[in-house]
Short mmCIF file of C-alpha atoms and ligand atoms in Angstrom, two decimals:
data_model
loop_
_atom_site.label_atom_id
_atom_site.label_comp_id
_atom_site.label_asym_id
_atom_site.label_seq_id
_atom_site.Cartn_x
_atom_site.Cartn_y
_atom_site.Cartn_z
CA UNK R 1 -13.91 59.13 148.52
CA UNK R 2 -14.16 55.51 147.07
CA UNK R 3 -17.20 53.19 147.64
CA UNK R 4 -16.95 51.15 150.54
CA UNK R 5 -18.48 47.47 151.29
CA UNK R 6 -19.33 46.58 155.20
CA UNK R 7 -16.82 43.37 156.15
CA UNK R 8 -20.39 41.62 156.27
CA UNK R 9 -20.94 42.81 152.89
CA UNK R 10 -24.30 43.60 153.97
CA UNK R 11 -23.87 47.46 153.78
CA UNK R 12 -22.64 49.54 151.26
CA UNK R 13 -21.31 53.34 150.63
CA UNK R 14 -20.92 54.44 146.94
CA UNK R 15 -20.73 57.89 145.44
CA UNK R 16 -24.36 59.20 144.57
CA UNK R 17 -25.72 57.50 140.92
CA UNK R 18 -26.60 59.00 137.78
CA UNK R 19 -29.62 56.66 135.93
CA UNK R 20 -28.57 57.23 132.44
CA UNK R 21 -32.18 56.69 131.12
CA UNK R 22 -35.51 57.97 132.71
CA UNK R 23 -38.58 58.30 131.83
CA UNK R 24 -39.84 61.34 134.59
CA UNK R 25 -43.17 61.82 132.56
CA UNK R 26 -44.90 65.66 133.58
CA UNK R 27 -47.60 66.95 135.42
CA UNK R 28 -48.44 64.84 138.48
CA UNK R 29 -46.32 62.21 137.83
CA UNK R 30 -43.54 63.95 137.48
CA UNK R 31 -43.74 65.29 140.94
CA UNK R 32 -44.14 61.74 142.28
CA UNK R 33 -40.94 60.40 140.41
CA UNK R 34 -38.90 63.55 141.31
CA UNK R 35 -38.92 63.29 145.06
CA UNK R 36 -37.96 59.34 144.72
CA UNK R 37 -35.52 59.95 141.96
CA UNK R 38 -33.66 62.65 143.61
CA UNK R 39 -33.57 60.71 146.67
CA UNK R 40 -31.35 57.66 144.84
CA UNK R 41 -29.97 59.55 141.71
CA UNK R 42 -27.60 62.72 141.78
CA UNK R 43 -28.60 63.42 138.01
CA UNK R 44 -30.37 61.29 135.42
CA UNK R 45 -30.72 61.50 131.33
CA UNK R 46 -34.30 62.36 130.82
CA UNK R 47 -35.96 60.87 128.10
CA UNK R 48 -37.99 63.12 125.46
CA UNK R 49 -40.78 60.60 124.42
CA UNK R 50 -42.99 63.18 126.41
CA UNK R 51 -46.61 64.05 124.21
CA UNK R 52 -45.71 65.91 122.42
CA UNK R 53 -41.68 64.72 122.04
CA UNK R 54 -39.40 67.36 122.84
CA UNK R 55 -38.14 68.80 119.70
CA UNK R 56 -36.89 72.30 120.30
CA UNK R 57 -34.06 73.92 122.34
CA UNK R 58 -37.53 75.97 124.04
CA UNK R 59 -39.06 72.58 125.10
CA UNK R 60 -35.31 71.36 126.52
CA UNK R 61 -35.07 74.50 128.67
CA UNK R 62 -39.05 74.52 129.97
CA UNK R 63 -39.00 70.70 130.39
CA UNK R 64 -35.56 70.86 132.44
CA UNK R 65 -37.44 73.40 134.59
CA UNK R 66 -40.29 71.74 135.24
CA UNK R 67 -37.78 68.47 136.49
CA UNK R 68 -35.66 70.91 138.56
CA UNK R 69 -39.09 71.90 140.02
CA UNK R 70 -39.93 68.54 141.26
CA UNK R 71 -36.41 67.34 142.13
CA UNK R 72 -34.83 70.55 143.92
CA UNK R 73 -31.95 72.39 142.93
CA UNK R 74 -29.45 70.00 143.47
CA UNK R 75 -30.51 67.06 141.32
CA UNK R 76 -28.68 67.27 137.50
CA UNK R 77 -31.16 66.63 134.65
CA UNK R 78 -29.31 65.47 131.39
CA UNK R 79 -31.79 66.62 128.70
CA UNK R 80 -32.47 65.14 125.49
CA UNK R 81 -34.15 65.87 122.15
CA UNK R 82 -36.45 63.18 120.06
CA UNK R 83 -34.71 62.41 116.70
CA UNK R 84 -37.49 62.91 114.26
CA UNK R 85 -37.29 63.12 110.31
CA UNK R 86 -37.19 66.78 110.35
CA UNK R 87 -35.99 67.88 114.22
CA UNK R 88 -33.49 71.20 113.19
CA UNK R 89 -29.49 70.93 113.58
CA UNK R 90 -29.62 74.78 114.38
CA UNK R 91 -32.07 73.31 117.78
CA UNK R 92 -29.52 70.88 118.40
CA UNK R 93 -26.78 73.13 118.75
CA UNK R 94 -28.82 75.75 120.34
CA UNK R 95 -29.90 73.45 123.09
CA UNK R 96 -26.58 71.81 123.56
CA UNK R 97 -24.72 75.13 124.07
CA UNK R 98 -27.34 76.59 126.08
CA UNK R 99 -29.95 74.15 127.77
CA UNK R 100 -28.17 71.72 129.09
CA UNK R 101 -28.91 68.90 126.51
CA UNK R 102 -26.72 65.72 126.97
CA UNK R 103 -27.97 64.00 123.48
CA UNK R 104 -30.56 62.67 121.47
CA UNK R 105 -32.29 59.82 121.62
CA UNK R 106 -33.57 57.55 118.15
CA UNK R 107 -36.93 55.91 118.92
CA UNK R 108 -37.65 53.43 115.67
CA UNK R 109 -40.90 54.18 114.48
CA UNK R 110 -44.03 52.20 116.02
CA UNK R 111 -41.96 49.96 118.29
CA UNK R 112 -42.30 51.70 121.60
CA UNK R 113 -44.48 54.46 123.56
CA UNK R 114 -44.90 57.48 121.99
CA UNK R 115 -42.62 56.24 119.14
CA UNK R 116 -44.59 57.59 116.40
CA UNK R 117 -42.62 60.66 115.65
CA UNK R 118 -39.54 58.24 115.19
CA UNK R 119 -37.58 57.84 112.18
CA UNK R 120 -39.49 56.74 109.71
CA UNK R 121 -36.32 54.49 108.18
CA UNK R 122 -33.29 53.57 109.59
CA UNK R 123 -31.43 53.74 106.78
CA UNK R 124 -31.74 57.98 106.68
CA UNK R 125 -29.62 57.77 110.19
CA UNK R 126 -26.05 56.76 107.57
CA UNK R 127 -27.27 58.30 104.36
CA UNK R 128 -25.66 61.15 103.90
CA UNK R 129 -28.25 64.11 102.85
CA UNK R 130 -30.84 63.12 105.25
CA UNK R 131 -32.21 65.43 107.86
CA UNK R 132 -31.16 62.78 110.68
CA UNK R 133 -28.06 62.29 109.03
CA UNK R 134 -27.01 66.04 109.45
CA UNK R 135 -28.45 66.03 112.94
CA UNK R 136 -26.09 62.96 113.79
CA UNK R 137 -23.16 64.93 111.74
CA UNK R 138 -23.91 68.03 114.43
CA UNK R 139 -24.15 65.85 117.26
CA UNK R 140 -20.71 64.57 116.69
CA UNK R 141 -19.34 67.83 116.35
CA UNK R 142 -20.93 69.11 119.48
CA UNK R 143 -19.51 65.77 120.99
CA UNK R 144 -22.61 65.03 122.84
CA UNK R 145 -24.57 61.24 122.75
CA UNK R 146 -26.71 59.34 120.74
CA UNK R 147 -28.54 57.31 122.70
CA UNK R 148 -30.69 54.16 120.63
CA UNK R 149 -33.68 52.42 121.10
CA UNK R 150 -32.09 49.79 119.37
CA UNK R 151 -34.61 47.83 117.79
CA UNK R 152 -35.63 47.19 114.06
CA UNK R 153 -39.72 46.46 113.09
CA UNK R 154 -38.30 44.95 109.73
CA UNK R 155 -35.88 43.42 107.72
CA UNK R 156 -34.29 44.12 104.38
CA UNK R 157 -37.26 42.44 102.47
CA UNK R 158 -39.59 44.47 104.42
CA UNK R 159 -40.94 41.03 106.18
CA UNK R 160 -41.82 41.98 110.00
CA UNK R 161 -39.58 40.62 112.31
CA UNK R 162 -40.20 38.74 115.24
CA UNK R 163 -40.40 41.09 118.53
CA UNK R 164 -37.76 38.45 120.04
CA UNK R 165 -35.60 39.36 117.42
CA UNK R 166 -35.86 43.13 116.86
CA UNK R 167 -32.57 43.70 118.70
CA UNK R 168 -30.44 41.44 116.91
CA UNK R 169 -31.45 42.51 114.08
CA UNK R 170 -30.27 46.23 114.95
CA UNK R 171 -27.34 44.76 116.40
CA UNK R 172 -26.24 42.68 113.59
CA UNK R 173 -27.66 45.34 110.64
CA UNK R 174 -28.44 48.13 111.91
CA UNK R 175 -25.60 49.44 114.28
CA UNK R 176 -22.66 48.81 112.63
CA UNK R 177 -23.40 51.18 109.71
CA UNK R 178 -24.43 53.83 111.76
CA UNK R 179 -21.04 53.76 113.51
CA UNK R 180 -19.31 53.50 110.58
CA UNK R 181 -21.08 56.37 108.97
CA UNK R 182 -20.61 58.50 111.91
CA UNK R 183 -17.00 57.69 113.27
CA UNK R 184 -16.44 60.65 115.68
CA UNK R 185 -20.20 60.30 117.55
CA UNK R 186 -20.39 58.97 120.65
CA UNK R 187 -23.00 56.08 120.92
CA UNK R 188 -25.11 54.69 123.75
CA UNK R 189 -26.93 51.47 123.52
CA UNK R 190 -30.05 51.42 125.85
CA UNK R 191 -32.07 49.07 127.95
CA UNK R 192 -29.65 46.11 126.04
CA UNK R 193 -31.20 42.95 126.27
CA UNK R 194 -29.45 40.11 124.56
CA UNK R 195 -26.53 37.68 124.53
CA UNK R 196 -25.80 39.00 120.78
CA UNK R 197 -26.10 42.85 122.38
CA UNK R 198 -23.82 41.84 124.62
CA UNK R 199 -21.14 40.18 122.53
CA UNK R 200 -21.02 43.11 119.79
CA UNK R 201 -20.60 45.27 123.17
CA UNK R 202 -18.09 43.56 123.83
CA UNK R 203 -16.30 43.26 121.02
CA UNK R 204 -16.54 47.03 120.08
CA UNK R 205 -16.21 48.87 123.12
CA UNK R 206 -14.59 52.01 123.40
CA UNK R 207 -14.33 55.40 124.32
CA UNK R 208 -17.09 56.78 122.02
CA UNK R 209 -19.48 53.29 122.67
CA UNK R 210 -21.28 52.51 125.53
CA UNK R 211 -24.52 50.79 126.51
CA UNK R 212 -26.99 50.96 129.41
CA UNK R 213 -28.34 48.47 131.37
CA UNK R 214 -31.64 47.69 133.33
CA UNK R 215 -32.58 46.51 136.74
CA UNK R 216 -35.31 44.53 135.07
CA UNK R 217 -33.11 42.93 132.34
CA UNK R 218 -30.16 41.51 134.74
CA UNK R 219 -33.26 40.48 136.96
CA UNK R 220 -35.70 38.68 135.09
CA UNK R 221 -36.75 36.34 131.92
CA UNK R 222 -39.29 35.65 129.88
CA UNK R 223 -40.13 32.88 131.98
CA UNK R 224 -41.00 34.75 134.95
CA UNK R 225 -43.20 36.99 132.86
CA UNK R 226 -45.70 34.39 131.49
CA UNK R 227 -45.41 32.24 134.60
CA UNK R 228 -48.91 31.19 134.97
CA UNK R 229 -49.84 33.62 132.58
CA UNK R 230 -48.97 37.03 130.90
CA UNK R 231 -47.85 39.55 133.60
CA UNK R 232 -48.13 43.02 132.14
CA UNK R 233 -46.41 44.79 134.89
CA UNK R 234 -43.28 43.17 133.74
CA UNK R 235 -43.53 44.31 130.23
CA UNK R 236 -40.88 46.68 128.43
CA UNK R 237 -39.72 47.27 125.74
CA UNK R 238 -37.03 46.02 124.78
CA UNK R 239 -39.06 43.07 126.27
CA UNK R 240 -37.48 40.91 128.41
CA UNK R 241 -35.77 37.72 126.82
CA UNK R 242 -34.16 34.42 127.43
CA UNK R 243 -32.49 33.58 131.04
CA UNK R 244 -29.29 33.09 128.60
CA UNK R 245 -30.22 36.57 127.30
CA UNK R 246 -30.15 38.09 131.26
CA UNK R 247 -26.80 35.77 131.71
CA UNK R 248 -25.29 37.26 129.10
CA UNK R 249 -26.08 40.89 130.49
CA UNK R 250 -25.25 39.63 134.20
CA UNK R 251 -21.52 39.01 132.71
CA UNK R 252 -21.36 42.44 130.51
CA UNK R 253 -22.36 44.35 134.39
CA UNK R 254 -20.09 42.11 135.97
CA UNK R 255 -16.69 42.24 133.94
CA UNK R 256 -16.31 45.87 135.27
CA UNK R 257 -16.31 47.18 132.02
CA UNK R 258 -16.04 51.01 131.42
CA UNK R 259 -18.63 51.16 129.04
CA UNK R 260 -21.17 49.72 130.68
CA UNK R 261 -23.56 51.80 133.42
CA UNK R 262 -26.95 52.25 134.54
CA UNK R 263 -30.12 53.31 133.00
CA UNK R 264 -33.30 52.08 134.88
CA UNK R 265 -36.08 53.03 132.11
CA UNK R 266 -38.60 53.88 134.74
CA UNK R 267 -41.34 54.37 132.86
CA UNK R 268 -44.55 55.00 134.68
CA UNK R 269 -48.18 54.46 132.86
CA UNK R 270 -51.56 54.26 134.89
CA UNK R 271 -52.69 50.18 135.62
CA UNK R 272 -55.28 51.59 132.85
CA UNK R 273 -52.67 51.32 130.06
CA UNK R 274 -51.25 48.33 131.80
CA UNK R 275 -54.32 46.03 132.08
CA UNK R 276 -55.69 46.63 128.90
CA UNK R 277 -55.81 45.27 125.26
CA UNK R 278 -52.50 46.02 123.50
CA UNK R 279 -50.53 47.01 126.88
CA UNK R 280 -48.26 49.97 127.44
CA UNK R 281 -44.57 48.45 127.52
CA UNK R 282 -42.77 50.20 131.00
CA UNK R 283 -42.85 50.00 134.50
CA UNK R 284 -42.18 52.63 137.12
CA UNK R 285 -38.75 51.50 139.12
CA UNK R 286 -37.74 54.63 140.77
CA UNK R 287 -39.48 53.76 143.50
CA UNK R 288 -36.09 50.96 144.33
CA UNK R 289 -33.97 52.29 141.49
CA UNK R 290 -30.73 51.62 143.11
CA UNK R 291 -32.05 49.10 145.55
CA UNK R 292 -32.99 46.77 142.87
CA UNK R 293 -29.57 46.94 141.01
CA UNK R 294 -27.64 46.42 144.34
CA UNK R 295 -29.61 42.92 145.07
CA UNK R 296 -28.93 42.16 141.19
CA UNK R 297 -25.13 43.13 141.55
CA UNK R 298 -25.56 41.44 145.33
CA UNK R 299 -26.39 38.02 143.53
CA UNK R 300 -23.85 38.03 140.39
CA UNK R 301 -21.35 38.42 143.44
CA UNK R 302 -19.86 41.72 142.24
CA UNK R 303 -20.46 44.59 144.66
CA UNK R 304 -17.01 45.72 144.37
CA UNK R 305 -18.16 46.46 140.94
CA UNK R 306 -21.46 48.64 141.73
CA UNK R 307 -20.03 51.95 142.04
CA UNK R 308 -18.29 52.04 139.00
CA UNK R 309 -21.13 50.67 136.96
CA UNK R 310 -23.81 53.15 139.37
CA UNK R 311 -22.19 56.28 139.31
CA UNK R 312 -18.82 56.53 137.44
CA UNK R 313 -19.09 55.27 134.11
CA UNK R 314 -22.33 56.83 132.85
CA UNK R 315 -21.12 60.72 133.76
CA UNK R 316 -17.68 60.11 132.39
CA UNK R 317 -18.65 59.11 129.08
CA UNK R 318 -20.96 61.74 129.01
CA UNK R 319 -18.64 64.10 129.96
CA UNK R 320 -20.26 64.85 132.89
CA UNK R 321 -18.51 65.14 136.66
CA UNK R 322 -18.95 62.61 138.95
CA UNK R 323 -21.06 63.17 142.49
CA UNK R 324 -19.42 64.27 145.63
CA UNK R 325 -22.49 63.09 147.63
CA UNK R 326 -22.49 59.87 148.87
CA UNK R 327 -25.50 57.16 149.41
CA UNK R 328 -25.81 53.92 151.67
CA UNK R 329 -27.43 50.67 151.36
CA UNK R 330 -28.24 48.10 153.54
CA UNK R 331 -29.05 44.57 152.27
CA UNK R 332 -32.27 44.21 154.24
CA UNK R 333 -36.17 42.77 152.81
CA UNK R 334 -38.31 45.67 152.33
CA UNK R 335 -41.91 44.90 150.56
CA UNK R 336 -43.39 47.22 147.99
CA UNK R 337 -46.29 48.48 149.52
CA UNK R 338 -47.10 51.44 147.96
CA UNK R 339 -49.18 52.79 144.73
CA UNK R 340 -48.83 55.85 143.12
CA UNK R 341 -52.40 57.99 142.68
CA UNK R 342 -52.89 60.47 140.09
CA UNK R 343 -56.16 62.49 139.08
CA UNK R 344 -57.90 61.32 136.12
CA UNK R 345 -61.54 61.07 135.63
CA UNK R 346 -61.12 57.51 134.10
CA UNK R 347 -61.61 54.30 135.44
CA UNK R 348 -57.59 52.91 136.15
CA UNK R 349 -56.03 56.06 135.31
CA UNK R 350 -55.44 56.94 138.62
CA UNK R 351 -52.89 54.65 139.98
CA UNK R 352 -49.80 53.47 139.03
CA UNK R 353 -48.48 50.48 140.15
CA UNK R 354 -44.88 50.34 140.76
CA UNK R 355 -42.68 47.14 140.11
CA UNK R 356 -42.70 44.01 142.56
CA UNK R 357 -45.76 45.82 144.16
CA UNK R 358 -46.31 43.21 147.35
CA UNK R 359 -42.80 41.60 146.54
CA UNK R 360 -39.57 41.80 148.68
CA UNK R 361 -36.62 43.76 147.44
CA UNK R 362 -33.40 42.60 148.85
CA UNK R 363 -31.77 46.08 149.55
CA UNK R 364 -32.39 49.35 150.88
CA UNK R 365 -31.52 53.00 151.20
CA UNK R 366 -29.94 53.09 154.99
CA UNK R 367 -32.09 55.20 156.86
O1 DOR Q 1 -40.90 50.08 128.37
C1 DOR Q 1 -40.39 51.33 127.62
N1 DOR Q 1 -41.33 52.41 127.80
N2 DOR Q 1 -39.60 51.49 127.21
C2 DOR Q 1 -39.50 52.08 126.07
O2 DOR Q 1 -38.97 52.03 124.96
C3 DOR Q 1 -40.38 53.81 126.19
C4 DOR Q 1 -40.85 53.52 128.06
C5 DOR Q 1 -41.72 54.43 127.72
O3 DOR Q 1 -41.72 55.54 127.35
O4 DOR Q 1 -43.02 53.57 128.16
ZN1 ZN Q 2 -36.87 54.16 127.64
#
């Protein structure tokens, strides 16, 4: 079975994709997300930046059960642990052996949502003897993946970096040191956002190094985010960069490289966390979680490379079998109309606004 694109290019059938980066949250939000996720994806990497973060094998198991309850049993949750300064390698081993652990997520402390428990000093990732270093050794030993939120907050001299330079600094100064210190470790750079990042991936891609790309970083640049005023419902970490960055990411996505895959970074927040002082980074994307990527690949003239990007490359890197189910998409405009409601007594905390509310998406799931 392989992808088929109709002669007019307006209908596409691909193996059911995997979302290699998804924040499903918990409680009512998880229930809302789970249904839309399982409609579109055979499985997903489940991000661990819950409150509290997922740091033990027992928490992995409990969260996995919650995810399956929300998605249904045919969905494959690929679980992650949250890398802290005290994560226990024994828990990593246990979670990998018994509870479906796919990898560990590195969060630079303070640079994104729920990252307060993240590693305090990135140098501990390549400094032998530190707890994070030992965890990465264990991870390599278990053939599991290190997922990197590729951002540095500070330069070596202690000065605070410009937010638009956080990823480029990481790619230049931090990533090569991690790769060098852990040659056997599989590393996925998450939600790549810059042309420097894309160049690094092209130059260094291997069976041990790959990256995920979001639809928002392929579709938007910072003109969109600031047109007529700052738009909090287009605010993510990593932040949306320049047009030249978007174009470099599109080239990478369209290159057909086996080490590039889909990771939506869908990250719902209630409106009260978005339209406020210090807007939270992250937006719900799952309601159009595959459709927006089809739109981007169509725009790039790369629909023939869509199935590999969406359904094959990610699972292969993680050692997961691709799905034997298929999903059909049609090129047909629809307007995002629905907002999502959760229970809260606080004003504006009971509603989640999805990406592109009130606007068109160019592809939809076939009926
Ligand atoms: O935009 C983002 N939202 N980036 C992240 O790294 C975290 C995520 C979230 O959890 O809201
Ligand atoms: Zn994320």
